[in-house]
Amino acid sequence: MTLPRAVAAQAGRDAWLVVLVTGCLMTLAALLLHVVASFYPDKDPSQWAVIILGPIIGRAWLFLLAVKCIFFTYITAKLYAGILSVRILIYTPKYVTALAIILLAFLASQAFLRGLTRYSELAFLFKIMLVPFLIVPLFVGRSYHLTPILVETPLVSLAKAMPPSVFSYIGFEILWFLYPCLKNKSGYLPVISLGYTTLLYVITTISATIFFGPERLQSLLLPTLSMLSIIQLSVLERIDSLFLWVWVGTVTVTAATQFYIAARAVQGIVPTLHFRKICGFLAGMLLLSVVPVVPLSTLYKWADLLGIFDVAVVIGASLIFTAIYLVRRTGMHNG
Amino acid sequence: MVRKIRIAIILLSLTLSCALTTGCWDSVPVEKRAIVLAMGIDYIAEKQEYEVTLVYPLTQETRARFSDVVSLRGHSVAEALGSWHHTSNAVLSLAAITVIVYGHETASRGVIDTIHDLYGFPDLRSAAQVILAPATAKELLSVVPPETQLISVYLKDVIQRGHTQGDFPPTILANFVMDIVTPGVDPLVGIIGPIGKLSVEEDEKSSASALNQGQGENSQISGGSQANAKVEDVQVLGAGLWSLDRQVGTIDLIRLQHLLLISGGQLYMPLHLVIPGDGLFTGDTDHIGLVIEDTAHKWELSNLDGLHYKLTIGIRLSLNSYQGISEITADDNIEVLEVMLSEAFSQGIQSTLEEISASGSDPLGLGQRFRVKFPRKWQPEQWRDVLKTVTFEVKAEVRITNVGIHIYRLKPR
């Protein structure tokens, strides 16, 4: 929803190129995660983190992951509630929507990973029928907003635009947790899932740039929604309202996967704790924390920081895991 | 596995059921909403106040009339709309607004503050059409159309007809704002006025006299204007030229049609052309009625001795009405007529382009064309000065596909 604005603020009309490059890099990162997960094909990070890093550092890393995921669940619920409150539910207190998202995330986590993935598939299939509306602006916008390519924006600005675009990929460490459940453990899943996401983001960014132009784009808080509120078909208009409601499925799935990872990470720190009890405790904490009012602009700042933090922690850890694993394996072979 | 899928389906049902819950806070029955369909924004210089006129249908079952026209005043549009609650207990909704009308005074003063105020309403419909009134927006919205239609609906129909034919600028609020904030392009806003009031000066006088008659802080006119009871229709008068957020000039309907020809997309656009008398087709200067069916245009620009734009435009048209003296169905005559029309279009479009660029307005996005071609030389802050020195060369190539439905031989030899 915010990606085109966040990237265009630095990259101008070349925003879509930044999104494309970031997407390619994130796909490579996802492949790295896939490789790391393949070291212990029957275990998820809550089990192998301690094996690779040792009991203290491993638990410290899991704690970091749990905190990040809990915070991300919180931000997802608050952001969606905030967006909804400025578009549709103007008089409804934001915490009511945020509470609904947290409750749904809690319920989804109780279905465990297999139920969660089915839920995710259904939400995806339901949402996919709205994707064509993102392509409509390509035909009604002004193509000159996209040209010339790579002339007006310095490379430094393009590089600066990459961190804000990373937030859209946050939470991709779920691939680690999915790996033990996969029937086909080749690298198709990360490439297809990240590739599809990147394609969608690139199309959205191109559409928004063509539709609004880089100057106007930077002043819109939610350009994708604004775009959908303007385009109209002969029998359908204000598609943004429809889109927001269907988007609730994606939001809940995102919050639920992060919530699940957080609960599994806590279980990795203290293996004797019961999963459902951990979920209940974390949900209770989240329900209390979403009540205080936080301005939407502050949430966006936190989200941008969280994106950078997430990528740094996950990719950094993946590289360290790989290095340690390879050193140990080499040592075992030599021994 | 079946159990997991069942859980997933239950969860999805729960998720989607959120769509049906508006909660206790946001549930407002339709009869308690004032769904504004048209809004007029006027600036009253004498009082340094904005006057916002709202047209909305009445939805109560016990209504005595079908619609209301309400005027609110304040030092800003936000203040005026904020005073709505003093006049009505209905919830103001801008979600279905179709037309936003700017009065002449407001447009000349600059509209950026009014736009900021409007976007303060989260449900504002950005696809609303923006138009200009030759005098005041209130006067235009007070017109009672034939068969007691709602003026907002009537205006929407007029605008849509213009869009379909391609002779009315399709300026919606979102594009209007985009053209204001994007350097190298300016908005083009159609002017619609009450029938019989073609002169801006006349309208300004009449509007001033109306204001001098004295109006309350918040005046309410129900079911239309009483002062303009004889005005029952509206018509397209031309378009307003803008520089940033201010109106800097106007063009008449013929010039507007020439301008819109360049943008393409016409579908049976009727156009009256004045062609010089040549002794073959017309005796003296005469009119010819055309229907534009399609256009194709190509821009070239060079920056050797000053900025020069060359436009080649192909126009496919039919003759609708011809008041001449020759048999134009003959092939030779058609070819001669095509050349004559090509020349007339070339001259008409060129003079239109020169007039518009001299005013410092850029509704065609010539600046953006320059930026794309010469990105290193593009300096947005100097574009207005450059625009006034731009030269044009227009070459129109007319092809007549159908020869008229009506051929008048008013001056037979």
XYZ file of C-alpha atoms in Angstrom:
748
model
C 0.000 0.000 0.000
C 2.831 2.443 0.791
C 5.635 0.936 -1.289
C 5.380 3.262 -4.353
C 5.462 6.399 -2.189
C 8.280 5.215 0.052
C 10.501 4.315 -2.891
C 9.542 7.243 -5.138
C 10.528 9.678 -2.379
C 14.158 8.821 -3.152
C 14.128 7.205 -6.557
C 11.540 9.366 -8.355
C 10.344 7.915 -11.643
C 12.901 5.072 -11.397
C 11.165 3.649 -8.319
C 10.046 0.523 -10.156
C 13.660 -0.307 -11.032
C 14.629 -0.108 -7.358
C 11.719 -2.402 -6.465
C 12.791 -4.841 -9.176
C 16.425 -4.918 -8.025
C 15.383 -5.237 -4.362
C 13.040 -8.081 -5.311
C 15.822 -9.915 -7.155
C 18.155 -9.486 -4.174
C 15.454 -10.696 -1.800
C 14.858 -13.735 -4.014
C 18.559 -14.532 -3.732
C 18.290 -14.026 0.032
C 15.305 -16.396 0.085
C 17.406 -19.008 -1.724
C 20.064 -18.533 0.948
C 17.422 -19.147 3.617
C 16.369 -22.242 1.735
C 19.950 -23.532 1.745
C 20.269 -22.873 5.494
C 17.002 -24.716 6.170
C 18.283 -27.700 4.178
C 21.087 -28.263 6.728
C 18.502 -29.770 9.111
C 15.633 -30.799 6.812
C 13.401 -32.184 9.586
C 13.807 -29.278 11.989
C 12.789 -25.633 12.073
C 14.897 -22.719 13.452
C 13.505 -23.122 16.976
C 15.357 -26.452 16.980
C 18.459 -25.940 14.848
C 19.409 -22.433 16.022
C 20.565 -23.871 19.337
C 22.368 -26.718 17.563
C 24.300 -24.370 15.274
C 24.952 -21.409 17.574
C 25.102 -23.164 20.889
C 22.684 -22.956 23.852
C 23.374 -19.319 24.861
C 23.917 -17.513 21.548
C 21.265 -19.692 19.919
C 18.691 -18.697 22.535
C 19.746 -15.052 22.314
C 19.169 -15.150 18.555
C 15.790 -16.833 19.022
C 14.872 -14.140 21.540
C 15.781 -11.469 18.976
C 13.658 -13.262 16.371
C 10.721 -13.557 18.788
C 10.869 -9.864 19.707
C 11.044 -8.881 16.039
C 8.078 -11.074 15.134
C 5.942 -9.887 18.027
C 6.703 -6.280 17.137
C 5.890 -6.994 13.499
C 2.550 -8.563 14.455
C 1.813 -5.457 16.508
C 2.777 -3.098 13.667
C 0.774 -5.073 11.096
C -2.387 -4.909 13.209
C -1.904 -1.225 14.089
C -1.067 -0.165 10.535
C -4.069 -1.904 9.039
C -6.335 -0.484 11.738
C -4.878 2.975 11.092
C -5.374 2.711 7.330
C -8.918 1.469 7.798
C -9.710 4.307 10.187
C -8.752 7.002 7.674
C -10.580 5.373 4.782
C -13.680 3.533 5.969
C -14.146 3.078 9.717
C -13.735 6.737 10.571
C -15.534 6.715 13.904
C -14.629 3.213 15.073
C -11.699 3.286 17.546
C -8.547 1.917 15.896
C -7.912 -0.565 18.670
C -11.136 -2.424 17.832
C -9.833 -3.347 14.364
C -6.354 -4.073 15.737
C -7.885 -6.386 18.367
C -9.788 -8.240 15.642
C -6.575 -8.800 13.672
C -4.688 -10.043 16.753
C -7.523 -12.390 17.664
C -7.659 -13.804 14.134
C -3.860 -14.210 14.119
C -4.082 -16.069 17.429
C -6.826 -18.356 16.119
C -4.892 -19.029 12.911
C -1.748 -19.937 14.830
C -3.775 -22.589 16.666
C -4.236 -24.397 13.344
C -0.444 -24.872 13.251
C 1.589 -24.509 10.121
C -0.423 -26.837 7.897
C -3.726 -25.116 8.717
C -2.037 -21.738 8.424
C -0.774 -22.498 4.919
C -4.243 -23.635 3.797
C -5.684 -20.427 5.261
C -3.011 -18.473 3.429
C -3.857 -20.214 0.138
C -7.544 -19.411 0.500
C -6.825 -15.765 1.346
C -4.470 -15.577 -1.635
C -7.024 -17.049 -4.046
C -9.685 -14.685 -2.780
C -7.396 -11.691 -3.186
C -6.052 -12.580 -6.621
C -9.252 -11.485 -8.378
C -8.525 -7.897 -7.354
C -5.000 -7.886 -8.802
C -6.195 -6.992 -12.360
C -7.447 -3.671 -10.996
C -3.834 -2.754 -10.324
C -3.125 -3.139 -14.032
C -5.947 -0.826 -15.177
C -3.929 2.364 -14.435
C -1.286 1.208 -16.912
C -3.782 1.917 -19.686
C -5.169 5.220 -18.405
C -2.001 6.809 -17.005
C 0.609 8.966 -18.724
C 3.604 7.006 -19.936
C 5.927 10.029 -19.917
C 6.053 9.803 -16.128
C 8.281 6.746 -16.502
C 10.787 8.189 -18.957
C 13.673 8.701 -19.322
C 14.993 5.740 -17.374
C 18.014 6.112 -15.105
C 18.805 9.678 -16.137
C 17.273 12.023 -13.571
C 18.008 10.186 -10.319
C 21.593 9.738 -9.077
C 22.665 6.207 -8.234
C 23.148 7.220 -4.595
C 19.457 8.113 -4.334
C 18.504 4.821 -5.949
C 20.591 2.993 -3.336
C 18.952 5.033 -0.554
C 15.535 3.989 -1.867
C 16.234 0.300 -1.319
C 15.829 0.106 2.495
C 12.217 1.438 2.478
C 11.320 -1.139 -0.174
C 12.659 -3.960 1.995
C 9.763 -3.618 4.441
C 7.418 -5.105 1.842
C 9.384 -8.359 2.008
C 9.515 -8.539 5.766
C 8.620 -11.890 7.295
C 10.103 -14.044 4.557
C 11.896 -16.144 7.219
C 8.671 -18.161 7.317
C 10.421 -20.154 4.566
C 12.636 -21.639 7.308
C 9.592 -22.912 9.170
C 7.876 -24.193 6.025
C 10.866 -26.215 4.891
C 10.290 -29.303 7.124
C 6.692 -29.543 5.782
C 7.673 -29.380 2.099
C 7.206 -32.445 -0.073
C 9.392 -31.046 -2.828
C 12.441 -29.554 -1.141
C 14.003 -28.075 -4.287
C 14.436 -24.310 -4.520
C 11.225 -23.639 -6.454
C 9.223 -22.376 -3.486
C 11.406 -19.351 -2.586
C 11.942 -18.400 -6.226
C 8.248 -18.653 -7.155
C 6.894 -16.993 -4.007
C 9.415 -14.129 -3.954
C 9.329 -13.834 -7.748
C 5.541 -13.498 -7.786
C 5.658 -10.956 -4.957
C 8.310 -8.934 -6.778
C 6.299 -8.967 -9.995
C 3.236 -7.711 -8.133
C 5.231 -4.948 -6.427
C 6.848 -3.852 -9.692
C 3.482 -3.679 -11.469
C 1.991 -1.727 -8.560
C 4.888 0.734 -8.551
C 4.764 1.238 -12.335
C 0.984 1.703 -12.194
C 1.201 4.253 -9.389
C 4.014 6.171 -11.116
C 2.189 6.285 -14.448
C -1.075 7.205 -12.780
C 0.126 9.951 -10.425
C 3.600 10.953 -11.590
C 6.542 11.009 -9.162
C 5.760 14.480 -7.799
C 2.169 13.715 -6.790
C 3.070 10.194 -5.682
C 5.274 11.498 -2.882
C 2.423 13.423 -1.274
C 0.046 10.460 -1.093
C 0.132 8.404 2.086
C -1.392 5.305 0.479
C -0.943 5.670 -3.282
C -2.180 2.180 -4.146
C -5.441 2.767 -2.335
C -5.784 6.269 -3.793
C -5.298 4.792 -7.249
C -7.973 2.168 -6.654
C -10.342 4.834 -5.331
C -10.075 6.748 -8.621
C -10.187 4.096 -11.322
C -13.693 3.035 -12.193
C -15.323 0.585 -14.501
C -18.786 0.883 -15.991
C -20.335 -1.061 -13.116
C -17.773 -0.699 -10.345
C -16.109 2.176 -8.568
C -14.489 2.928 -5.208
C -12.580 -0.324 -5.592
C -10.395 0.759 -2.677
C -13.174 -0.109 -0.221
C -13.486 -3.593 -1.679
C -9.733 -3.958 -1.782
C -9.326 -2.952 1.877
C -11.788 -5.562 3.028
C -10.293 -8.330 0.933
C -6.857 -7.224 2.117
C -7.852 -8.178 5.633
C -7.126 -11.808 4.659
C -3.551 -10.958 3.668
C -3.063 -8.858 6.780
C -4.299 -11.636 9.046
C -2.108 -14.222 7.324
C 0.932 -11.930 7.653
C 0.218 -11.275 11.328
C -0.523 -14.961 11.967
C 2.709 -16.241 10.412
C 4.755 -13.763 12.430
C 2.813 -14.662 15.532
C 3.462 -18.345 14.859
C 7.212 -17.731 14.373
C 7.328 -15.737 17.633
C 5.613 -18.548 19.551
C 7.921 -21.189 18.038
C 10.960 -19.042 18.851
C 9.854 -18.768 22.482
C 9.347 -22.521 22.517
C 12.891 -22.863 21.153
C 14.198 -20.807 24.075
C 12.253 -22.854 26.653
C 11.376 -26.199 24.989
C 9.281 -27.373 27.944
C 6.669 -24.640 27.429
C 3.399 -25.632 25.760
C 2.835 -24.029 22.321
C -0.814 -23.094 22.918
C -0.011 -21.516 26.277
C 2.763 -19.446 24.714
C 0.328 -18.297 22.017
C -2.245 -17.390 24.671
C 0.302 -15.379 26.665
C 1.660 -13.540 23.613
C -1.850 -12.805 22.312
C -2.822 -11.394 25.711
C 0.220 -9.118 25.707
C -0.518 -7.971 22.166
C -4.184 -7.326 22.929
C -3.154 -4.989 25.729
C -0.443 -3.277 23.704
C -2.593 -2.353 20.688
C -4.976 -0.213 22.746
C -2.803 2.946 23.160
C -3.011 5.358 20.235
C 0.085 5.645 18.021
C 0.107 8.088 15.062
C 0.132 6.451 11.643
C 3.253 8.392 10.607
C 5.142 6.993 13.623
C 4.063 3.489 12.695
C 5.443 3.981 9.192
C 8.785 5.117 10.594
C 8.907 2.048 12.825
C 7.967 -0.160 9.899
C 10.823 1.215 7.756
C 13.301 0.602 10.583
C 11.872 -2.848 11.194
C 12.336 -3.744 7.520
C 16.039 -2.935 7.650
C 16.396 -4.707 11.016
C 14.601 -7.793 9.733
C 16.743 -8.139 6.640
C 19.927 -7.464 8.602
C 19.087 -10.069 11.263
C 17.791 -12.762 8.920
C 20.332 -12.446 6.096
C 23.214 -11.810 8.511
C 22.238 -14.849 10.558
C 21.890 -16.974 7.413
C 25.432 -16.143 6.358
C 26.751 -16.890 9.852
C 24.759 -20.160 10.033
C 26.128 -21.239 6.657
C 29.697 -20.393 7.605
C 29.505 -22.223 10.956
C 27.785 -25.232 9.395
C 30.363 -25.520 6.630
C 33.277 -25.103 9.071
C 31.852 -27.830 11.304
C 31.177 -30.162 8.386
C 34.680 -29.629 7.053
C 36.026 -30.310 10.575
C 34.007 -33.526 10.808
C 35.256 -34.698 7.429
C 38.849 -33.905 8.381
C 38.367 -35.509 11.814
C -5.723 -32.801 6.771
C -9.485 -32.396 6.354
C -9.624 -30.949 9.850
C -6.902 -28.408 9.003
C -8.707 -27.339 5.857
C -11.922 -27.014 7.847
C -10.103 -24.778 10.327
C -8.699 -22.712 7.488
C -12.155 -22.268 5.938
C -13.633 -21.278 9.310
C -10.841 -18.751 9.761
C -11.374 -17.351 6.290
C -15.091 -17.045 6.955
C -14.304 -15.200 10.170
C -11.885 -12.932 8.339
C -14.289 -12.090 5.551
C -17.143 -11.593 7.972
C -15.218 -8.517 9.134
C -16.341 -6.948 5.862
C -19.935 -7.062 7.008
C -19.339 -5.370 10.334
C -19.246 -1.600 10.313
C -19.456 -1.566 14.076
C -21.617 0.593 16.301
C -19.625 3.706 15.501
C -19.674 3.856 11.690
C -23.166 2.615 11.018
C -25.164 5.601 9.699
C -28.516 4.999 7.970
C -28.740 6.456 4.494
C -31.560 8.824 5.454
C -29.228 10.408 7.990
C -26.526 11.048 5.427
C -26.269 14.121 3.232
C -24.717 12.573 0.119
C -23.342 15.583 -1.728
C -23.464 15.232 -5.513
C -22.134 18.643 -6.507
C -20.104 21.278 -4.732
C -19.453 24.865 -5.744
C -16.595 26.918 -4.324
C -16.692 30.711 -4.588
C -14.421 33.310 -3.078
C -16.072 36.542 -2.009
C -13.308 39.107 -2.179
C -15.250 41.851 -0.375
C -15.722 39.726 2.700
C -12.568 37.623 2.260
C -14.667 34.522 2.687
C -15.309 31.326 0.821
C -18.851 30.343 -0.032
C -19.368 26.615 -0.501
C -22.567 25.505 -2.226
C -23.672 21.919 -1.769
C -26.270 20.049 -3.825
C -27.574 16.826 -2.320
C -30.675 14.692 -2.730
C -33.034 14.271 0.187
C -33.494 10.636 1.141
C -36.040 10.817 3.936
C -39.321 9.083 3.222
C -41.239 12.147 4.432
C -39.384 14.659 2.259
C -41.353 17.528 0.741
C -38.894 18.024 -2.113
C -36.265 15.954 -3.860
C -33.109 17.927 -3.192
C -31.479 20.733 -1.288
C -28.983 23.391 -2.316
C -27.176 24.771 0.721
C -24.577 27.532 0.881
C -22.080 27.749 3.720
C -19.525 30.449 4.389
C -16.187 30.505 6.148
C -12.668 31.881 5.911
C -11.622 28.602 4.364
C -13.422 25.732 2.675
C -12.711 23.569 5.711
C -14.299 26.175 7.995
C -17.336 26.497 5.746
C -17.847 22.739 5.594
C -17.185 22.555 9.316
C -20.223 24.759 9.887
C -22.416 22.137 8.211
C -23.337 20.711 11.588
C -24.931 24.039 12.525
C -27.401 23.738 9.646
C -28.161 20.030 9.597
C -27.949 16.956 11.776
C -27.210 14.708 8.788
C -23.699 13.309 8.307
C -21.936 15.050 5.416
C -20.589 12.604 2.825
C -18.413 13.496 -0.155
C -18.029 9.867 -1.235
C -20.356 10.169 -4.236
C -19.601 13.724 -5.331
C -19.693 13.990 -9.128
C -18.929 17.632 -9.873
C -16.801 20.286 -8.169
C -17.409 23.748 -9.587
C -14.941 26.586 -9.108
C -16.193 30.131 -9.475
C -14.214 32.558 -11.633
C -12.945 34.561 -8.640
C -11.737 31.464 -6.763
C -9.957 30.077 -9.813
C -8.200 33.378 -10.492
C -7.062 33.577 -6.892
C -5.574 30.090 -6.681
C -7.209 26.902 -5.477
C -4.470 24.974 -3.705
C -5.810 25.845 -0.219
C -9.273 24.626 -1.168
C -7.812 21.335 -2.407
C -5.975 20.800 0.859
C -9.228 21.431 2.716
C -11.190 19.037 0.506
C -8.679 16.241 0.959
C -9.201 16.646 4.690
C -12.357 14.621 4.095
C -11.232 10.990 3.967
C -14.192 9.863 1.868
C -13.736 12.539 -0.818
C -14.295 11.065 -4.288
C -11.191 11.942 -6.300
C -12.908 10.925 -9.541
C -15.245 13.945 -9.257
C -15.214 16.158 -12.334
C -13.754 19.649 -11.911
C -15.367 22.424 -13.939
C -15.338 26.204 -14.004
C -18.305 28.532 -13.840
C -17.986 31.751 -15.852
C -19.178 33.772 -12.869
C -20.037 32.087 -9.575
C -20.387 28.387 -8.866
C -23.451 29.124 -6.776
C -25.198 30.665 -9.763
C -24.496 27.591 -11.900
C -25.599 25.139 -9.221
C -28.778 27.138 -8.658
C -29.993 26.447 -12.189
C -33.112 24.299 -12.226
C -32.830 22.062 -15.292
C -35.793 20.963 -17.383
C -38.111 18.319 -15.945
C -36.880 19.152 -12.432
C -33.731 17.117 -12.746
C -31.041 17.567 -10.132
C -28.476 20.074 -11.433
C -25.606 17.794 -10.371
C -26.991 14.906 -12.412
C -27.710 17.223 -15.319
C -24.152 18.602 -15.244
C -22.782 15.074 -15.088
C -24.762 14.157 -18.201
C -23.540 17.233 -20.067
C -19.940 16.450 -19.116
C -20.216 12.770 -20.015
C -21.660 13.643 -23.397
C -18.689 15.929 -23.938
C -16.284 13.181 -22.898
C -17.830 10.682 -25.262
C -17.534 13.076 -28.179
C -14.109 14.202 -27.038
C -14.907 17.914 -26.952
C -14.820 18.485 -23.196
C -11.654 18.120 -21.111
C -11.905 15.010 -18.910
C -10.469 16.718 -15.827
C -11.202 14.784 -12.669
C -10.034 16.052 -9.285
C -7.147 13.569 -9.057
C -5.751 14.624 -12.462
C -6.414 18.279 -11.696
C -4.234 18.049 -8.578
C -1.612 15.990 -10.403
C -1.344 18.607 -13.164
C -0.965 21.347 -10.571
C 1.912 19.672 -8.730
C 3.697 18.254 -11.795
C 6.023 20.720 -13.507
C 5.714 20.949 -17.275
C 1.974 20.387 -17.454
C -1.050 22.437 -16.362
C -4.721 21.606 -15.899
C -7.334 22.327 -18.547
C -10.764 22.798 -17.020
C -13.991 23.071 -18.979
C -16.273 26.060 -18.469
C -19.991 25.464 -18.196
C -22.348 28.366 -17.750
C -26.066 29.017 -17.569
C -27.544 29.504 -21.016
C -27.803 33.085 -22.107
C -24.825 34.224 -20.054
C -21.932 33.886 -22.441
C -19.882 36.894 -21.372
C -17.671 36.685 -18.296
C -17.974 40.439 -17.757
C -21.754 40.223 -17.805
C -21.733 37.383 -15.359
C -19.344 39.127 -13.016
C -21.666 42.136 -12.942
C -24.705 40.018 -12.313
C -22.927 38.044 -9.621
C -21.705 41.225 -7.956
C -25.210 42.632 -7.957
C -26.471 39.399 -6.480
C -23.917 39.678 -3.720
C -24.809 43.307 -3.055
C -28.378 42.291 -2.425
C -27.086 40.900 0.858
C -26.942 37.347 2.007
C -26.795 35.811 5.414
C -23.810 33.954 6.786
C -25.329 30.641 5.804
C -28.046 31.054 3.242
C -30.196 28.136 2.194
C -31.968 27.846 -1.122
C -34.277 24.924 -1.417
C -34.848 23.193 -4.726
C -32.861 25.701 -6.759
C -32.341 29.398 -7.187
C -35.128 31.894 -7.016
C -32.958 34.717 -8.365
C -32.247 32.781 -11.582
C -35.621 31.159 -11.981
C -35.610 31.803 -15.761
C -32.283 30.069 -16.312
C -33.146 26.479 -17.032
C -30.220 25.067 -18.925
C -26.485 25.082 -19.145
C -23.950 24.871 -21.957
C -20.268 24.365 -22.526
C -18.609 27.713 -23.142
C -14.977 26.759 -23.513
C -12.178 26.043 -21.098
C -10.047 27.780 -18.527
C -6.263 27.916 -18.946
C -4.285 27.436 -15.773
C -0.817 28.177 -14.591
C -0.093 26.064 -11.496
C -3.207 26.457 -9.314
C -4.515 29.695 -10.881
C -6.661 30.331 -13.878
C -4.799 32.682 -16.233
C -7.079 32.778 -19.231
C -9.915 31.260 -21.190
C -10.399 29.805 -24.653
C -13.666 29.574 -26.534
C -15.342 26.363 -27.666
C -13.755 26.345 -31.148
C -10.264 26.760 -29.691
C -11.032 24.111 -27.087
C -12.065 21.688 -29.823
C -8.869 22.400 -31.725
C -6.893 21.772 -28.555
C -8.681 18.527 -27.784
C -8.183 17.316 -31.357
C -4.506 17.062 -30.518
C -5.171 14.779 -27.581
C -7.182 12.326 -29.720
C -9.925 9.963 -28.619
C -12.745 11.714 -30.466
C -15.860 9.791 -31.310
C -18.218 11.730 -33.567
C -17.146 15.120 -32.275
C -19.189 17.774 -34.040
C -17.142 20.758 -35.125
C -18.005 23.891 -37.072
C -15.214 25.297 -39.134
C -15.056 28.693 -40.784
C -13.479 28.305 -44.199
C -12.435 31.166 -46.440
C -14.405 31.826 -49.590
C -12.619 30.454 -52.642
C -15.129 30.678 -55.445
C -15.232 26.918 -55.902
C -16.936 25.581 -52.822
C -18.092 28.750 -51.148
C -18.889 32.151 -52.381
C -17.794 34.143 -49.331
C -16.487 33.080 -45.957
C -18.729 30.310 -44.786
C -19.281 27.590 -42.220
C -18.940 23.894 -42.675
C -20.210 21.286 -40.218
C -17.851 18.374 -39.620
C -17.911 15.253 -37.531
C -14.462 14.218 -36.334
C -14.162 10.454 -36.264
C -10.536 9.838 -35.440
C -7.202 11.597 -35.072
C -3.571 10.542 -34.982
C -0.825 12.931 -34.014
C 2.927 13.008 -33.931
C 5.072 15.537 -32.105
C 8.631 16.454 -32.975
C 10.673 19.053 -31.169
C 14.001 20.673 -31.805
C 16.077 22.989 -29.669
C 18.485 24.570 -32.122
C 17.436 28.228 -32.375
C 14.951 28.285 -29.550
C 12.446 25.591 -28.762
C 10.337 24.563 -31.762
C 7.497 22.052 -31.783
C 6.299 20.427 -34.972
C 2.946 18.677 -34.920
C 1.684 16.412 -37.664
C -1.945 15.511 -37.158
C -4.056 13.199 -39.259
C -7.813 13.844 -39.034
C -10.470 11.492 -40.319
C -13.854 13.172 -40.609
C -17.231 13.229 -42.248
C -19.067 16.198 -43.640
C -22.194 16.766 -41.649
C -23.586 19.945 -43.121
C -22.222 21.912 -46.029
C -23.515 25.283 -47.137
C -21.776 25.598 -50.448
C -22.160 25.889 -54.172
C -20.385 22.829 -55.620
C -21.058 19.133 -56.004
C -18.740 17.799 -53.340
C -19.433 14.132 -53.946
C -17.182 14.262 -57.000
C -13.756 12.748 -56.308
C -11.797 15.725 -57.590
C -13.779 18.111 -55.465
C -13.302 15.940 -52.369
C -9.555 16.078 -52.825
C -9.601 19.837 -53.166
C -11.833 20.122 -50.145
C -9.489 17.900 -48.125
C -6.592 20.224 -48.924
C -8.694 23.241 -48.003
C -9.759 21.706 -44.698
C -6.194 20.612 -43.954
C -5.075 24.187 -44.362
C -7.917 25.490 -42.189
C -7.123 22.984 -39.437
C -3.397 23.711 -39.623
C -4.010 27.410 -39.169
C -6.635 26.924 -36.461
C -4.555 24.559 -34.376
C -1.398 26.629 -34.778
C -3.070 29.854 -33.692
C -4.619 27.988 -30.740
C -1.239 26.647 -29.654
C 0.368 30.069 -29.984
C -2.387 31.755 -28.002
C -2.188 29.187 -25.204
C 1.580 29.174 -24.900
C 1.627 32.984 -24.866
C -0.625 32.880 -21.785
C 2.003 30.819 -19.909
C -0.289 27.818 -19.585
C 0.741 24.323 -20.658
C -2.320 22.054 -20.788
C -0.730 19.809 -23.443
C 2.268 18.902 -21.297
C 4.755 20.453 -23.731
C 7.154 20.830 -20.806
C 7.023 17.110 -20.120
C 7.749 16.408 -23.787
C 10.763 18.694 -23.518
C 11.908 16.970 -20.300
C 11.679 13.525 -21.889
C 13.606 14.624 -24.995
C 16.196 16.819 -23.270
C 16.357 15.632 -19.634
C 19.711 17.322 -18.984
C 18.402 20.724 -20.098
C 15.118 20.523 -18.196
C 14.762 23.321 -15.637
C 11.193 23.313 -14.288
C 11.450 26.708 -12.598
C 12.298 28.398 -15.932
C 9.744 26.542 -18.042
C 7.059 29.262 -17.922
C 9.429 31.811 -19.453
C 10.605 29.334 -22.085
C 7.021 28.405 -22.961
C 6.195 31.972 -23.996
C 8.979 31.922 -26.591
C 8.156 28.517 -28.089
C 7.379 28.387 -31.829
C 5.041 25.915 -33.522
C 4.568 24.348 -36.914
C 1.366 22.411 -37.502
C 0.635 20.192 -40.464
C -2.874 18.747 -40.601
C -3.765 16.005 -43.061
C -7.528 15.650 -43.454
C -9.189 12.623 -44.954
C -12.918 12.759 -45.647
C -14.508 9.359 -45.183
C -18.182 10.132 -45.596
C -19.851 12.893 -47.489
C -22.664 14.493 -45.705
C -26.024 13.563 -44.593
C -27.380 16.989 -45.516
C -26.032 18.983 -48.449
C -27.430 22.474 -48.650
C -27.232 24.371 -51.892
C -28.115 27.770 -50.611
C -26.170 29.662 -53.288
C -26.590 27.762 -56.549
C -24.846 29.173 -59.608
